[in-house]
Short mmCIF file of C-alpha atoms in Angstrom, two decimals:
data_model
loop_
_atom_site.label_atom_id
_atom_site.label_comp_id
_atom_site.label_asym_id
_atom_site.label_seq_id
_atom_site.Cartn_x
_atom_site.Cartn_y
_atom_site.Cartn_z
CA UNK A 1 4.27 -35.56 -105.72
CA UNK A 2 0.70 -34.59 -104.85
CA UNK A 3 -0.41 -31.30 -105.60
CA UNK A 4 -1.49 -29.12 -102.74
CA UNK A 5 -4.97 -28.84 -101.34
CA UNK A 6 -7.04 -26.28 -103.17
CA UNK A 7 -7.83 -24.36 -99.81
CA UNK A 8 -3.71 -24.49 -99.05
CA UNK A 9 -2.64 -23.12 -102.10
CA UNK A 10 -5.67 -20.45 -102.00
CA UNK A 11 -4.24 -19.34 -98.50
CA UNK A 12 -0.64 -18.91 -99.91
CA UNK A 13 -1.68 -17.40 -103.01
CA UNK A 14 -3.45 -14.53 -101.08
CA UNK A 15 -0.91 -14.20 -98.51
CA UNK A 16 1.38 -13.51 -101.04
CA UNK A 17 -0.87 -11.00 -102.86
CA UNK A 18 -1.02 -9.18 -99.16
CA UNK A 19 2.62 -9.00 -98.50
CA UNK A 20 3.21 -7.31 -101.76
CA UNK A 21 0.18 -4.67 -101.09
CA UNK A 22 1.44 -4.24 -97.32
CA UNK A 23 5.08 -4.18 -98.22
CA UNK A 24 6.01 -2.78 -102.19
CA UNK A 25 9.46 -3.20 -103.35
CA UNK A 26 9.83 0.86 -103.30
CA UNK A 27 8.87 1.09 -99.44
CA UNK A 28 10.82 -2.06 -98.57
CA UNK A 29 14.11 -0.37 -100.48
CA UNK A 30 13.41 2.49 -98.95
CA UNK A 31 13.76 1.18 -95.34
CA UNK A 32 16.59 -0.70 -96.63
CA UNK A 33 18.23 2.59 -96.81
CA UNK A 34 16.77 4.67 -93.87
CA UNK A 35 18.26 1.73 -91.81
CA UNK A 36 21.59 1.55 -93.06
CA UNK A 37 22.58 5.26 -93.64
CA UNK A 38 21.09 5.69 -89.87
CA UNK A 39 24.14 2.94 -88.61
CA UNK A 40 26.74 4.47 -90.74
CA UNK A 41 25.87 8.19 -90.52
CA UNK A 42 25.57 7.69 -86.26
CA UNK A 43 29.05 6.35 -86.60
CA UNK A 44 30.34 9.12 -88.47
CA UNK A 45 29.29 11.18 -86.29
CA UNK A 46 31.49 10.11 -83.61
CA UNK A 47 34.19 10.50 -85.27
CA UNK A 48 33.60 14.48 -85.58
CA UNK A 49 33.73 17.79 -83.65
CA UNK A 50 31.01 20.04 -84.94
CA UNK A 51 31.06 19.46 -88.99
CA UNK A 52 33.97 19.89 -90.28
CA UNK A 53 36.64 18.84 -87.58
CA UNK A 54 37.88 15.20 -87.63
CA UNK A 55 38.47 14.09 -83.57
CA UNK A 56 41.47 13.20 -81.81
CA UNK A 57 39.18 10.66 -80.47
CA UNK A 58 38.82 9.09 -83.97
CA UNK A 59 42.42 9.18 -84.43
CA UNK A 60 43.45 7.44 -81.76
CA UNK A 61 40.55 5.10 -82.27
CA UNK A 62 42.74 3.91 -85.58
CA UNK A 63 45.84 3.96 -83.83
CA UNK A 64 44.98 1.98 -80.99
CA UNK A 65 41.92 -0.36 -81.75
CA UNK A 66 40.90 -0.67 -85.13
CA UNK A 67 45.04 -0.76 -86.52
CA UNK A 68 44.39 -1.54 -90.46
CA UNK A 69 47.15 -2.36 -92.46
CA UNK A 70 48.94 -0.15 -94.39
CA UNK A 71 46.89 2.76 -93.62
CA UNK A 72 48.22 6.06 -91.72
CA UNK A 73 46.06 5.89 -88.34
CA UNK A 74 44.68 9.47 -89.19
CA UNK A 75 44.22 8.97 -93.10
CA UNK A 76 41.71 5.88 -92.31
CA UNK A 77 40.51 7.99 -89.54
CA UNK A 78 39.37 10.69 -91.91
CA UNK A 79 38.86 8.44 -94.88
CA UNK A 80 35.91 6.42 -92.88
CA UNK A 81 34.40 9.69 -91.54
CA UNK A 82 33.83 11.07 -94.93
CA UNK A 83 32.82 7.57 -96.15
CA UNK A 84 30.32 7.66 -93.12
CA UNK A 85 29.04 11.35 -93.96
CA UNK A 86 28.78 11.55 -97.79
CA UNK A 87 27.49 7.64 -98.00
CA UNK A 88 24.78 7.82 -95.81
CA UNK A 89 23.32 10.84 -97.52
CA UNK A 90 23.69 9.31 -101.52
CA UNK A 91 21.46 6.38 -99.98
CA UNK A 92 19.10 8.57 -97.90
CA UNK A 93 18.35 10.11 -101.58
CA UNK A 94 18.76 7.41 -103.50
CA UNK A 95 21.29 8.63 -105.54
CA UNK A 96 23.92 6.99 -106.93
CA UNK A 97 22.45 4.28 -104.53
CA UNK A 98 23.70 1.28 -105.67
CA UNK A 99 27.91 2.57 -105.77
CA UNK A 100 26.55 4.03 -102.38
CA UNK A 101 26.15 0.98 -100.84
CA UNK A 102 28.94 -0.78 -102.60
CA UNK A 103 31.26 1.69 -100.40
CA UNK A 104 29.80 0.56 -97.10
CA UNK A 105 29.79 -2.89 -98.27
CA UNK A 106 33.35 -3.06 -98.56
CA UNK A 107 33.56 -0.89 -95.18
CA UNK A 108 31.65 -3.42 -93.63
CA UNK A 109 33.94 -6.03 -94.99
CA UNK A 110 37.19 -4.39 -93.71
CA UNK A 111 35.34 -3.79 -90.40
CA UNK A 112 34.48 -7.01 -90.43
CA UNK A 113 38.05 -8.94 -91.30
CA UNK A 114 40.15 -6.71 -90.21
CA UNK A 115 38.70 -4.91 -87.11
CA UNK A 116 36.00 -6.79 -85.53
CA UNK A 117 36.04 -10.78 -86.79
CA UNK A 118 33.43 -11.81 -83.71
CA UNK A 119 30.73 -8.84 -84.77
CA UNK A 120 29.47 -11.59 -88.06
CA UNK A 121 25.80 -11.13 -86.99
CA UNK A 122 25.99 -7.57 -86.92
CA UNK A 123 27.75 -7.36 -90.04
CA UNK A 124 26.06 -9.82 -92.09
CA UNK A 125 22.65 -7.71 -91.32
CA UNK A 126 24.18 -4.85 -92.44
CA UNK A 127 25.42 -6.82 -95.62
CA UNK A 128 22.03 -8.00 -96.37
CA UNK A 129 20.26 -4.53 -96.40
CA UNK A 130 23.36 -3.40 -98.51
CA UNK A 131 23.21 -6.27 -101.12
CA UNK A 132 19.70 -5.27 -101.58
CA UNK A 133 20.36 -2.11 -102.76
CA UNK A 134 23.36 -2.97 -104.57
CA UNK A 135 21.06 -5.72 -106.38
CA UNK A 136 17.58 -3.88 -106.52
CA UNK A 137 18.55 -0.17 -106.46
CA UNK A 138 17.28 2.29 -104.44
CA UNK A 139 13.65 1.65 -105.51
CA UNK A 140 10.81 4.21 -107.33
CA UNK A 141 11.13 6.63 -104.17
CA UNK A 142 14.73 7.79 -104.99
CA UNK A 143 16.43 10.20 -106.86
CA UNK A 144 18.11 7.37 -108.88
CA UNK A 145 14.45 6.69 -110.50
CA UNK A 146 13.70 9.68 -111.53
CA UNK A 147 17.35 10.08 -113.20
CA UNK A 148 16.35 7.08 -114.82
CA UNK A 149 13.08 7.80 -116.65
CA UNK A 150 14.35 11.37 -117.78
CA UNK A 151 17.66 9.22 -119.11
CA UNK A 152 15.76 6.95 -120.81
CA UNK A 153 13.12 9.37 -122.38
CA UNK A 154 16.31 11.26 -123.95
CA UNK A 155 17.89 8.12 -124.81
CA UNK A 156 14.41 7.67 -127.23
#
């Protein structure tokens, strides 16, 4: 196979110099998980009356729509608006990011099998961002990296 043109490969080498200067892994990982504590932390918040109060709403919610298996209506009710609230927050510092978003990864996956089967391209956007993060971490503008250099300065 032929190689490619000098003035091709020059224009693909730079582009690729640019998209790491415009987009860094740390800002990139941080959107990640702006974006994806945003969907789940608006959904918790439905489920809630003030702070503290889980809704009737959200109950019925399990008993009549979402019905998992095996689950008392108002245990997955309050289970998922927990999940929603304490989640979000881990990923919005970047702590603990990576079991973070393995928790709404397998939320997603329920919701996905189990509630709404037809909602794939929403879910499978909301996989990607999580796999990221599950895969990359939560990036050098988290609290996970700077647990990280003081743990491995002590480890020294």
């Amino acid at each position: 196979m032929n190689a490619l043109p000098p003035a091709l490969l020059h224009a693909h080498q730079t582009l690729v110099h640019w998209a790491g200067r415009i987009f860094p892994e740390s800002l990139v990982l941080l959107a990640a998980r702006l974006a994806i504590a945003g969907i789940f932390w608006r959904s918790g918040r439905t489920k809630v009356e003030g702070w503290f109060t889980l809704s009737d709403s959200a109950v019925a919610l399990f008993t009549d729509e979402y019905q998992l298996p095996w689950v008392d209506p108002a245990l997955a009710a309050l289970l998922a608006a927990l999940a929603e609230h304490a989640l979000p927050i881990l990923l919005l510092l970047g702590l603990g990011a990576r079991y973070a978003a393995i928790g709404l990864l397998i939320m997603t996956l329920v919701i996905q099998f189990l509630v709404y089967p037809d909602a794939w391209p929403t879910h499978l956007s909301w996989m990607s961002l999580l796999a990221l993060i599950v895969a990359q971490g939560a990036g050098a503008l988290s609290v996970d990296a700077v647990l990280s250099k003081r743990l491995f300065r002590s480890a020294q």
